[in-house]
Amino acid sequence: MSSETIKEGGDAIVSSDTLESLSEDEYEIVQVYSEDVRSEEEPARKSKEPPGQEITEDQDDIVEEEIVDEEIVDEEDIEDSQIDGGRLDEPEKPSKPSCLNDSRVLERVREEEEIRDESEEKDNIELTEEEMACLDETIEVAQDASESTKVDSTKKRRNQKGFYGKKASTESTGDSPSTSRWKNRPMPSFKLIPEVDFVVDGFKYKNSRYDTYFLTHFHSDHYGGLYKSFKEGTIYCTPITAQLVIKQLKVHPQYVKSLEMNVVHHIRGVDVIMMDANHCPGAAIILFKVKGSYYLHTGDFRYDPKMKLYGPLQGIEIEGLYLDNTFCNPKYVFPPQSTAISEVLSVVKKERGKSTLFLVGSYSIGKEKVFLQIAREFNMKIFVTPEKYELLSCYMTEQDLNKYITMNPSESDVHVVAMGFLNFKRLWELHQKCKNKYDKIVAFQPTGWSFGKTIQSVTKKTAGALEIYGVPYSEHSNYNELREFVSWIKPRVIIPTVDCDTPEKVKDILSHFTQLPPDHSKSSLLPYFNKIKSTISSLFTSSPSPSILKEQEMILESIKIKRELKVEEMNSPPPLFDPTEEMTQDSLNESQGSEGISEASSFSQVSSSFSQTSTSTSINGSQMEPIDLDTPGDLLVQEQRRILESIQKIPNRKNVSGGKRKMIQKEERKGKKGKTRGTVLSPNGETNVNKQTSLLNFLRPSPKK
DNA sequence: GCGATCAGTT
DNA sequence: CACAACTGATCGC
């Protein structure tokens, strides 16, 4: 009955694991994963549930017995059972009201939650499954009280064939509304490559003025505004992203051009190179060479020292760096991905073979390294839903798919589920259905952040037989990595691309890069570059060959040695340039500012905790100094300020109040005179030659002592 | 009716 | 809060 779903999604899928071959039990599990996280499951079950379902009488009794202890009946109980009234009699249902209305349980849970927030790691909450299971539910029901009575429209979408989320797509013309709210908004300058007006990840502002678009990767916050009606020009992206854009968004292929990685492409007189961004499959860092100036757009990326091996980045001066500054704050220091993954692996290792079901949270694109590593390490298959399979088929080889992936839940004890599935309510429900097979469920939630602070190690929440691990696995660079990256690139100008819609924010972001540790690896690398050219394309692929790994290790090791040598030289370097020489009164005034100082100072405390890279040396941390924006000579700040002024502020209704907006506008006017984006991003050299030089020098190791 | 967009939630 | 996905509501053709 679901074969259509599969056909629809992946032509390439040739798998024996069709849903048709699944048993009722297996099918039900698939069904559970595919259900909307926030909608009720009953309607679907109603139509499908065979008489011999998994929830046996015995189990139900147990559930009920356990619940009886907690049973408190009140009016809401009755209300609730009325809501349930029209549905199939679900034996486990009585647990819902009884738990639900036990305010003591709730209170206790909330208390413990608070405690959990305060204590750093591994919390064992002494609650029964039922107590835990009803937590999420209680909150939800409270929120949905008004909605729960209406017949949900989502049910309609879930007919039997389209059960896995995709409606059979209607071939409509897809005309976009002529009065799109975004269409006429000005393109923010941080989405434009100067001189040529290439648009990067700026589909929300698409406009007849622009016809050359780049998409760095397939995440909704970057392709936002891109629909199948796209006709404005050409979209350039990596082959994987191109496939996803065409398959998922149904953009007409004639508008999508895929650019092979690590190869120079000539587009409208501009040289363009796509390089692996180490973010999600298909994600690219893009290097543009425009009229002799280089601009590097990181898209979203996780810095890795291996990026220093990128051929195209050797020995060039980057004019503008468009930076994914997501975690640009010293509080975001989390371990390398490899650390997070090995922690996951060790948990799996420990629990394996104990009739444990493992769940791994995943976005539609991204975080797949976590479960693929499990697959490789233990040489096993991983269960995914058909939608996920469809996505995987866009970037995994058929060989790997066959080797590591299955759509039959009973073929694997490691299941990939949507991130939103990972709450105790869902897990508890799932466990009810598979108690006879699994004693325990262990879930992994890979995320770069957690409740306001980053986590250094896995955290564990336990409720009976259910465990949820928070895994500090991020696909963005952490603070230290950002700084290391920038100090290596030494751009003349940094253009932040995240959360940069007010001058204050941009200023804060930039303040983290005003003084960086020296980095000599670029120059020291050149002799080695020839050697590693061939490995460039496989730096981040899923399974580089052992010989390539070995080679990389050696190269990185030699870089490390070089860098250590250079650090010693650093102690008395000849001054390249004294920034104070060129100070003007104007810049003295402009470089006044106090923001960022405290944060910068606190950096030294965390800098040592994760020196983030296997190759980092004592350079990291020890050479870093608190940022002092009051120091005259901070030309970078001054120059960057021009950027903020030129950035077209996008009114952000959510964050900017009317009054504040006025302030911003005022400030904008003030700094406007004679300053255009062109001046900032690509000075023609007439007026800015000296400053340009000085900035370049300033970003190089500042002569100290 | 449906595509595009936004606010809210996880 | 920052991620990114997803839902439902609403606007407008």
mmCIF file of C-alpha atoms (C1' of nucleotides) in Angstrom, chain A residues 143 170 172 177 180-182 227 229, chain B residues 2-10:
data_model
loop_
_atom_site.group_PDB
_atom_site.id
_atom_site.type_symbol
_atom_site.label_atom_id
_atom_site.label_comp_id
_atom_site.label_asym_id
_atom_site.label_seq_id
_atom_site.Cartn_x
_atom_site.Cartn_y
_atom_site.Cartn_z
ATOM 1 C CA GLN A 143 -1.844 24.003 25.175
ATOM 2 C CA THR A 170 -0.380 18.449 -7.753
ATOM 3 C CA SER A 172 -0.136 23.201 -10.614
ATOM 4 C CA PRO A 177 1.843 35.788 -5.965
ATOM 5 C CA SER A 180 5.217 38.792 -2.480
ATOM 6 C CA ARG A 181 5.975 40.457 0.766
ATOM 7 C CA TRP A 182 9.650 39.822 0.292
ATOM 8 C CA TYR A 227 9.885 27.693 -4.579
ATOM 9 C CA SER A 229 7.915 28.881 -9.261
ATOM 10 C "C1'" DC B 2 -3.575 26.523 -3.273
ATOM 11 C "C1'" DG B 3 1.004 28.740 -3.136
ATOM 12 C "C1'" DA B 4 3.629 31.876 -0.343
ATOM 13 C "C1'" DT B 5 4.669 33.677 4.006
ATOM 14 C "C1'" DC B 6 4.816 34.192 8.990
ATOM 15 C "C1'" DA B 7 4.553 33.197 13.931
ATOM 16 C "C1'" DG B 8 5.032 29.842 17.187
ATOM 17 C "C1'" DT B 9 6.869 25.455 19.081
ATOM 18 C "C1'" DT B 10 10.164 21.986 19.748
#
